[in-house]
Coordinates of C-alpha atoms in Angstrom, one line a residue:
X1437 CA 88.4 66.7 77.9
X1438 CA 89.2 70.6 77.6
X1439 CA 92.2 72.0 76.2
X1440 CA 92.8 74.0 79.5
X1441 CA 93.0 70.5 81.6
X1442 CA 96.4 69.8 80.1
X1443 CA 97.9 73.2 80.8
X1444 CA 96.3 74.0 84.1
X1445 CA 95.6 70.6 85.7
X1446 CA 98.0 70.9 88.9
X1447 CA 99.4 74.0 90.5
X1448 CA 101.8 72.6 93.1
X1449 CA 102.3 74.3 96.5
X1450 CA 104.7 77.1 96.5
X1451 CA 106.4 75.4 99.7
X1452 CA 108.6 73.3 97.7
X1453 CA 108.2 74.4 94.1
X1454 CA 106.3 76.8 91.8
X1455 CA 105.3 75.5 88.5
X1456 CA 103.1 76.4 85.6
X1457 CA 103.0 76.4 81.7
X1458 CA 106.0 74.1 81.3
X1459 CA 108.3 76.1 83.6
X1460 CA 109.3 74.7 86.9
X1461 CA 111.5 76.7 89.5
X1462 CA 112.4 74.4 92.4
X1463 CA 112.9 75.7 96.0
X1464 CA 115.4 74.0 98.0
X1465 CA 119.0 73.4 97.4
X1466 CA 121.1 76.2 95.7
X1467 CA 124.3 76.2 93.7
X1468 CA 125.9 77.6 96.6
X1469 CA 125.0 74.4 98.6
X1470 CA 122.3 76.1 101.0
X1471 CA 118.8 75.3 101.5
X1472 CA 116.7 78.3 100.4
X1473 CA 113.0 78.3 101.6
X1474 CA 110.9 81.2 102.3
X1475 CA 111.5 81.0 106.0
X1476 CA 115.3 80.8 105.5
X1477 CA 115.4 83.5 103.2
X1478 CA 113.7 85.7 105.8
X1479 CA 116.7 85.1 108.1
X1480 CA 118.7 87.0 105.7
X1481 CA 118.7 90.8 106.8
X1482 CA 118.5 92.2 103.3
X1483 CA 115.3 89.9 102.6
X1484 CA 113.7 90.9 105.8
X1485 CA 114.5 94.4 105.3
X1486 CA 112.8 94.4 101.7
X1487 CA 109.9 92.5 102.7
X1488 CA 109.3 94.6 105.9
X1489 CA 109.6 97.8 103.8
X1490 CA 107.1 96.9 101.1
X1491 CA 104.6 95.3 103.3
X1492 CA 104.5 98.2 105.7
X1493 CA 104.5 100.6 103.1
X1494 CA 101.3 99.0 101.4
X1495 CA 99.8 98.4 104.8
X1496 CA 100.1 102.2 106.1
X1497 CA 98.7 103.6 103.1
X1498 CA 95.0 104.8 103.5
X1499 CA 92.6 102.6 101.4
X1500 CA 89.0 103.9 100.7
X1501 CA 86.1 102.9 98.8
X1502 CA 84.8 105.8 96.2
X1503 CA 81.7 106.2 94.7
X1504 CA 81.0 108.1 91.4
X1505 CA 78.8 111.1 91.5
X1506 CA 77.6 113.3 88.8
X1507 CA 79.9 115.7 86.7
X1508 CA 82.7 113.1 87.4
X1509 CA 83.1 113.8 91.0
X1510 CA 83.7 111.2 93.6
X1511 CA 83.1 110.8 97.2
X1512 CA 83.9 108.3 100.0
X1513 CA 81.2 105.5 100.2
X1514 CA 81.4 105.3 104.0
X1515 CA 77.9 103.9 104.4
X1516 CA 78.8 100.9 102.1
X1517 CA 79.6 97.9 104.1
X1518 CA 82.7 97.3 102.4
X1519 CA 84.2 100.6 103.5
X1520 CA 84.8 99.7 107.0
X1521 CA 86.2 96.2 106.0
X1522 CA 89.0 97.7 103.9
X1523 CA 89.6 100.8 105.8
X1524 CA 89.4 99.6 109.5
X1525 CA 88.6 95.9 110.3
X1526 CA 88.6 93.0 107.9
X1527 CA 87.7 90.5 110.6
X1528 CA 87.3 90.6 114.2
X1529 CA 90.7 89.3 114.7
X1530 CA 92.9 91.9 113.2
X1531 CA 93.1 95.4 111.8
X1532 CA 93.4 96.6 108.2
X1533 CA 97.0 97.2 108.6
X1534 CA 97.9 93.8 109.9
X1535 CA 95.6 92.3 107.2
X1536 CA 97.3 93.9 104.3
X1537 CA 100.9 93.4 105.8
X1538 CA 100.4 89.7 106.3
X1539 CA 99.1 89.6 102.6
X1540 CA 101.8 91.5 101.2
X1541 CA 104.2 89.5 102.9
X1542 CA 102.8 86.4 101.5
X1543 CA 102.8 88.0 98.2
X1544 CA 106.6 88.9 98.3
X1545 CA 107.7 85.5 99.6
X1546 CA 105.4 83.1 97.7
X1547 CA 104.3 85.2 94.9
X1548 CA 100.6 84.9 95.8
X1549 CA 98.2 86.3 98.2
X1550 CA 94.8 84.5 99.3
X1551 CA 92.0 85.5 101.7
X1552 CA 88.7 84.0 102.0
X1553 CA 85.6 86.2 101.4
X1554 CA 82.7 85.5 103.8
X1555 CA 79.4 87.0 102.6
X1556 CA 76.0 87.2 104.1
X1557 CA 72.7 86.0 102.6
X1558 CA 72.5 89.2 100.6
X1559 CA 75.9 88.5 98.9
X1560 CA 77.6 91.5 100.8
X1561 CA 81.2 91.0 102.2
X1562 CA 81.2 90.9 105.8
X1563 CA 84.7 89.6 106.5
X1564 CA 88.1 88.7 105.1
X1565 CA 90.5 86.0 106.5
X1566 CA 94.0 85.4 105.3
X1567 CA 95.0 82.0 103.8
X1568 CA 98.5 80.6 103.8
X1569 CA 99.7 80.4 100.2
X1570 CA 101.7 77.1 101.0
X1571 CA 98.5 75.3 101.6
X1572 CA 96.6 76.6 98.6
X1573 CA 96.5 74.7 95.3
X1574 CA 94.9 76.6 92.2
X1575 CA 93.2 74.0 89.7
X1576 CA 90.5 73.5 87.2
X1577 CA 87.4 71.3 87.6
X1578 CA 86.1 69.1 84.7
X1579 CA 84.2 72.2 83.4
X1580 CA 87.5 74.1 83.0
X1581 CA 86.4 76.4 85.9
X1582 CA 89.0 77.6 88.5
X1583 CA 88.8 76.2 91.9
X1584 CA 90.7 76.7 94.9
X1585 CA 91.7 73.8 97.2
X1586 CA 93.1 74.7 100.7
X1587 CA 94.6 72.3 103.2
X1588 CA 93.1 72.7 106.8
X1589 CA 95.4 72.1 109.7
X1590 CA 94.7 71.9 113.4
X1591 CA 96.1 75.4 114.0
X1592 CA 93.1 76.7 111.9
X1593 CA 89.9 77.9 113.4
X1594 CA 87.8 75.0 114.2
X1595 CA 85.2 74.8 111.4
X1596 CA 84.3 71.1 111.8
X1597 CA 86.1 70.2 108.6
X1598 CA 89.1 68.4 108.0
X1599 CA 91.3 67.5 105.1
X1600 CA 90.9 69.9 102.1
X1601 CA 88.3 72.4 101.4
X1602 CA 87.3 73.7 97.8
X1603 CA 86.6 77.2 97.5
X1604 CA 85.0 78.9 94.4
X1605 CA 86.7 81.9 92.8
X1606 CA 83.8 84.2 94.4
X1607 CA 85.0 83.0 97.9
X1608 CA 88.8 83.8 97.4
X1609 CA 90.5 87.1 97.3
X1610 CA 93.5 86.1 95.0
X1611 CA 96.2 88.8 94.5
X1612 CA 98.8 87.1 92.2
X1613 CA 102.4 88.3 91.5
X1614 CA 104.3 88.1 88.3
X1615 CA 103.4 85.1 86.5
X1616 CA 103.7 83.3 83.2
X1617 CA 99.9 82.4 82.7
X1618 CA 98.2 85.4 84.6
X1619 CA 96.6 83.0 86.9
X1620 CA 99.2 82.1 89.5
X1621 CA 102.3 84.2 90.5
X1622 CA 105.7 82.7 91.1
X1623 CA 107.9 83.1 94.2
X1624 CA 110.6 85.7 94.0
X1625 CA 112.3 83.5 96.6
X1626 CA 112.5 80.6 94.0
X1627 CA 113.4 82.7 91.2
X1628 CA 116.3 84.1 92.8
X1629 CA 117.3 81.1 95.2
X1630 CA 121.0 81.0 93.8
X1631 CA 121.5 84.9 94.6
X1632 CA 120.0 84.2 98.1
X1633 CA 121.7 80.9 98.8
X1634 CA 125.1 82.7 98.2
X1635 CA 124.3 85.3 100.6
X1636 CA 123.4 82.7 103.3
X1637 CA 126.7 81.1 102.6
X1638 CA 128.8 84.4 102.9
X1639 CA 126.9 85.0 106.1
X1640 CA 127.6 81.6 107.5
X1641 CA 131.2 81.8 106.5
X1642 CA 131.5 85.2 108.4
X1643 CA 129.9 83.7 111.4
X1644 CA 132.2 80.8 111.5
X1645 CA 135.3 82.9 110.8
X1646 CA 134.6 84.8 113.9
X1647 CA 133.3 82.3 116.1
X1648 CA 135.8 79.2 115.5
X1649 CA 138.7 80.8 114.0
X1650 CA 141.9 80.7 116.1
X1651 CA 143.3 84.1 116.6
X1652 CA 146.4 84.3 116.1
X1653 CA 146.2 81.7 113.4
X1654 CA 149.1 80.1 111.4
X1655 CA 151.7 77.5 111.6
X1656 CA 153.3 76.5 114.9
X1657 CA 157.2 75.6 114.1
X1658 CA 159.0 73.6 116.7
X1659 CA 162.5 72.6 116.6
X1660 CA 162.9 69.0 116.6
X1661 CA 160.2 66.2 116.4
X1662 CA 156.7 66.8 117.8
X1663 CA 155.7 63.7 119.6
X1664 CA 152.0 64.3 120.0
X1665 CA 150.9 67.1 117.4
X1666 CA 147.1 66.4 117.8
X1667 CA 147.5 67.3 121.5
X1668 CA 149.4 70.6 120.9
X1669 CA 146.9 71.6 118.2
X1670 CA 144.0 71.0 120.5
X1671 CA 145.6 72.9 123.4
X1672 CA 146.4 75.9 121.0
X1673 CA 142.8 75.9 119.8
X1674 CA 141.4 75.6 123.3
X1675 CA 143.6 78.5 124.4
X1676 CA 143.1 80.9 121.6
X1677 CA 140.0 80.3 119.6
X1678 CA 136.3 81.3 120.3
X1679 CA 136.0 83.5 123.4
X1680 CA 139.7 83.3 124.1
X1681 CA 140.5 84.9 120.8
X1682 CA 143.2 87.8 120.7
X1683 CA 144.9 86.6 123.9
X1684 CA 148.7 86.7 124.1
X1685 CA 150.4 83.4 123.1
X1686 CA 153.3 82.5 125.4
X1687 CA 155.8 79.9 123.4
X1688 CA 158.5 77.6 124.7
X1689 CA 161.5 75.7 123.9
X1690 CA 162.1 77.3 120.8
X1691 CA 158.4 77.1 119.4
X1692 CA 157.7 79.9 116.6
X1693 CA 154.5 80.9 115.3
X1694 CA 154.0 82.1 111.5
X1695 CA 150.7 83.7 110.8
X1696 CA 149.3 82.6 107.5
X1697 CA 145.6 83.3 107.8
X1698 CA 143.9 85.6 104.9
X1699 CA 141.9 88.4 106.1
X1700 CA 138.3 88.8 105.0
X1701 CA 139.0 92.0 103.3
X1702 CA 141.6 90.2 101.2
X1703 CA 139.5 87.4 100.5
X1704 CA 137.0 90.2 99.3
X1705 CA 134.5 88.8 101.8
X1706 CA 133.0 92.2 102.7
X1707 CA 132.7 93.3 99.0
X1708 CA 130.8 90.0 98.5
X1709 CA 128.3 90.5 101.2
X1710 CA 127.9 94.1 100.1
X1711 CA 127.2 93.1 96.5
X1712 CA 124.7 90.4 97.8
X1713 CA 122.7 93.2 99.3
X1714 CA 122.5 95.2 96.4
X1715 CA 121.6 92.0 94.5
X1716 CA 118.6 91.2 96.9
X1717 CA 117.5 94.8 96.9
X1718 CA 117.3 94.6 92.9
X1719 CA 115.0 91.3 93.3
X1720 CA 112.5 93.4 95.2
X1721 CA 113.2 96.6 93.4
X1722 CA 113.9 98.5 96.6
X1723 CA 116.5 101.3 96.6
X1724 CA 119.7 100.5 98.3
X1725 CA 119.5 103.2 100.8
X1726 CA 116.3 101.9 102.3
X1727 CA 117.9 98.8 103.4
X1728 CA 121.1 100.7 104.7
X1729 CA 123.4 101.0 102.1
X1730 CA 124.1 104.8 101.7
X1731 CA 127.2 104.5 99.7
X1732 CA 125.5 106.0 96.6
X1733 CA 123.1 108.3 98.3
X1734 CA 123.4 112.0 99.3
X1735 CA 121.3 114.9 100.4
X1736 CA 120.8 115.9 96.9
X1737 CA 119.4 112.6 95.4
X1738 CA 118.0 110.7 98.4
X1739 CA 114.8 112.5 98.1
X1740 CA 114.5 111.7 94.4
X1741 CA 115.2 108.0 95.1
X1742 CA 112.4 108.1 97.6
X1743 CA 109.9 109.5 95.1
X1744 CA 111.2 106.9 92.4
X1745 CA 110.5 104.3 95.2
X1746 CA 106.9 105.3 95.2
X1747 CA 106.5 105.5 91.2
X1748 CA 108.2 102.7 90.2
X1749 CA 108.1 100.2 93.2
X1750 CA 104.9 100.8 95.0
X1751 CA 102.9 101.9 92.2
X1752 CA 102.7 98.4 90.4
X1753 CA 101.9 96.8 93.7
X1754 CA 99.2 99.3 94.4
X1755 CA 97.5 98.7 91.0
X1756 CA 97.7 95.0 91.4
X1757 CA 96.0 95.4 94.9
X1758 CA 93.4 97.7 93.7
X1759 CA 92.4 95.8 90.6
X1760 CA 92.2 92.7 92.6
X1761 CA 90.0 94.2 95.3
X1762 CA 87.7 95.7 92.6
X1763 CA 87.3 92.4 90.9
X1764 CA 86.8 90.1 93.8
X1765 CA 84.8 92.3 96.4
X1766 CA 82.3 94.3 94.2
X1767 CA 79.4 92.9 92.2
X1768 CA 78.8 93.4 88.6
X1769 CA 76.0 95.9 89.5
X1770 CA 78.6 97.8 91.8
X1771 CA 81.5 98.0 89.5
X1772 CA 80.3 100.9 87.5
X1773 CA 79.4 103.0 90.5
X1774 CA 82.4 102.0 93.2
X1775 CA 85.9 101.6 93.2
X1776 CA 88.9 101.0 95.6
X1777 CA 91.7 103.5 95.6
X1778 CA 95.0 103.6 97.7
X1779 CA 95.9 107.0 98.7
X1780 CA 99.6 107.8 98.1
X1781 CA 99.7 111.7 98.5
X1782 CA 101.4 111.4 101.9
X1783 CA 104.3 109.5 100.5
X1784 CA 104.6 112.2 97.6
X1785 CA 104.4 115.2 100.1
X1786 CA 108.0 116.3 99.5
X1787 CA 109.5 118.6 102.1
X1788 CA 107.9 121.8 103.6
X1789 CA 109.0 124.3 101.2
X1790 CA 108.3 122.3 98.1
X1791 CA 104.7 121.7 99.4
X1792 CA 104.2 125.4 100.2
X1793 CA 105.4 126.5 96.7
X1794 CA 103.2 124.0 95.1
X1795 CA 100.2 125.1 97.2
X1796 CA 100.9 128.6 96.3
X1797 CA 100.8 127.7 92.4
X1798 CA 97.6 125.9 93.0
X1799 CA 95.9 128.6 94.8
X1800 CA 97.0 131.2 92.5
X1801 CA 95.6 129.3 89.6
X1802 CA 92.2 128.8 91.1
X1803 CA 92.4 124.9 91.2
X1804 CA 92.7 124.6 95.1
X1805 CA 91.1 126.5 97.8
X1806 CA 92.2 127.3 101.2
X1807 CA 90.3 124.5 102.7
X1808 CA 91.8 122.1 100.1
X1809 CA 95.2 122.9 101.1
X1810 CA 94.4 122.9 104.9
X1811 CA 92.9 119.4 104.5
X1812 CA 96.1 118.0 103.0
X1813 CA 98.2 119.5 105.9
X1814 CA 95.7 118.1 108.5
X1815 CA 94.5 121.6 109.7
X1816 CA 91.1 122.7 110.7
X1817 CA 89.1 124.1 107.8
X1818 CA 88.2 127.7 107.4
X1819 CA 84.6 128.4 107.7
X1820 CA 82.5 129.3 104.3
X1821 CA 81.6 132.8 105.6
X1822 CA 85.3 133.6 105.6
X1823 CA 85.9 132.2 102.3
X1824 CA 87.7 128.8 103.0
X1825 CA 86.2 127.3 99.9
X1826 CA 86.6 130.1 97.5
X1827 CA 88.5 129.4 94.4
X1828 CA 90.4 132.5 93.4
X1829 CA 92.5 133.6 90.3
X1830 CA 95.0 136.3 89.4
X1831 CA 93.2 139.4 87.9
X1832 CA 95.4 139.7 85.0
X1833 CA 94.5 136.6 83.7
X1834 CA 91.3 135.9 81.5
X1835 CA 89.9 133.4 79.1
X1836 CA 91.4 133.4 75.5
X1837 CA 88.1 134.1 74.0
X1838 CA 87.6 137.2 75.9
X1839 CA 91.1 138.5 75.4
X1840 CA 90.0 141.4 72.9
X1841 CA 86.8 142.2 74.7
X1842 CA 88.5 145.9 75.8
X1843 CA 90.0 146.4 72.8
X1844 CA 86.6 146.4 71.0
X1845 CA 85.1 148.7 73.4
X1846 CA 87.6 151.2 72.7
X1847 CA 87.2 150.7 69.0
X1848 CA 83.4 151.3 69.2
X1849 CA 84.1 154.6 71.2
X1850 CA 86.4 156.0 68.2
X1851 CA 84.0 155.4 65.4
X1852 CA 83.8 158.2 63.0
X1853 CA 80.8 160.2 63.2
X1854 CA 79.3 161.5 60.0
X1855 CA 79.6 165.5 59.6
X1856 CA 76.3 167.1 59.4
X1857 CA 75.2 170.1 57.4
X1858 CA 73.9 173.5 59.1
X1859 CA 70.2 173.8 59.9
X1860 CA 67.9 174.5 56.9
X1861 CA 69.9 172.8 54.3
X1862 CA 67.2 170.5 53.4
X1863 CA 63.6 171.2 52.2
X1864 CA 62.2 169.6 55.4
X1865 CA 64.5 171.5 57.7
X1866 CA 66.4 168.1 58.2
X1867 CA 70.1 168.1 58.1
X1868 CA 71.8 166.4 55.3
X1869 CA 75.3 165.1 55.2
X1870 CA 77.7 167.5 54.0
X1871 CA 79.5 166.2 50.9
X1872 CA 83.1 167.2 50.2
X1873 CA 83.7 169.3 47.2
X1874 CA 86.2 167.5 45.0
X1875 CA 87.8 170.7 44.6
X1876 CA 88.4 171.5 48.0
X1877 CA 90.1 169.8 50.8
X1878 CA 88.0 167.0 51.8
X1879 CA 87.3 165.9 55.4
X1880 CA 89.9 163.7 56.6
X1881 CA 89.0 160.3 57.6
X1882 CA 90.0 158.8 60.8
X1883 CA 91.9 155.6 60.6
X1884 CA 91.8 152.7 63.1
X1885 CA 95.0 151.6 64.6

């Protein structure tokens, strides 16, 4: 028996709990007395908003398969069979957007995203189909190799199989979330069930308050003895609760009404609900302004918060996706030459003036051409004969090693020429250098600056 058998023998389904490495986080009842599951949590507006924002953000990013070329360049591998599956259509039943949105929703609710990989006889990927995480069990066989067991239901496509099917790691695209063992992620809903349960409780309290609360409400005082108090109470609730709330009450025979109800503001009901929205946004690391809480947002910082959302929230998810796709979909011979990459340039564009200033700096320093800029702005390219692909640089800039080239030329032109004697001074008629007499004024030497 392998040592791994005791550690990773059974992975319970996330539908009722998530477990691993000795830690168990049960789904279900919370300390607020409310049942918390993935589906009940999605009925909370804050949870639904966070899941929708992250799922749609990941799904809307362009994803491409690239191939390394010479000198460190890369190009889109559009002729590779995997390119169309990732970029356009992973299977005949859904688009790439819907596929990634579905898997990202599973990842946020259950902590794991699974998809079955369909290959042809050559081992090439020809299709990807999402699998429900609450029906997947990750286990190890007798040889300590990871296996995936999936429960088949009647709602699945008819494959002629019933019960459970065992899939090999090469047949499953698994994107795990945060976990303790690196193999299976844990559901954020299970981790934060008490915070979500409190949100459900406060929302239900508010719904009951406005649906069933009698308005006006308080104590009915009657001089003397009330023979049938239940009848009076039922008559009052029937006349002034529900759809009849806020109607004018007419009192008879000295009856007096004293309101004693506490408003939701006095009970800090609204503050509690607002805090729970921030609490849920904190779970998914989504800026509050993206779920409708603009209390701490302004025109001066909302753009910076959006950039931080891309950097600190989306970037870890993107890297998790990219590495899982590279590991599961590329063969060992393809991994040195190909890689999957999400493009986040569209989310980091900034406002128009900031983009133009950035393009101007890049253009003047020679690391972007006019066509590079126009392609980012979705504009038609300039033909080569008009200089669309030229990389320019300011004329007052040069390499550091050539910084003294003009100074050296100037010094060469100013070299001191030796003074020659008149003709016939030498025996052969050649001119000789004229030596200065120590007693006479020497020829002044020219000093270089």
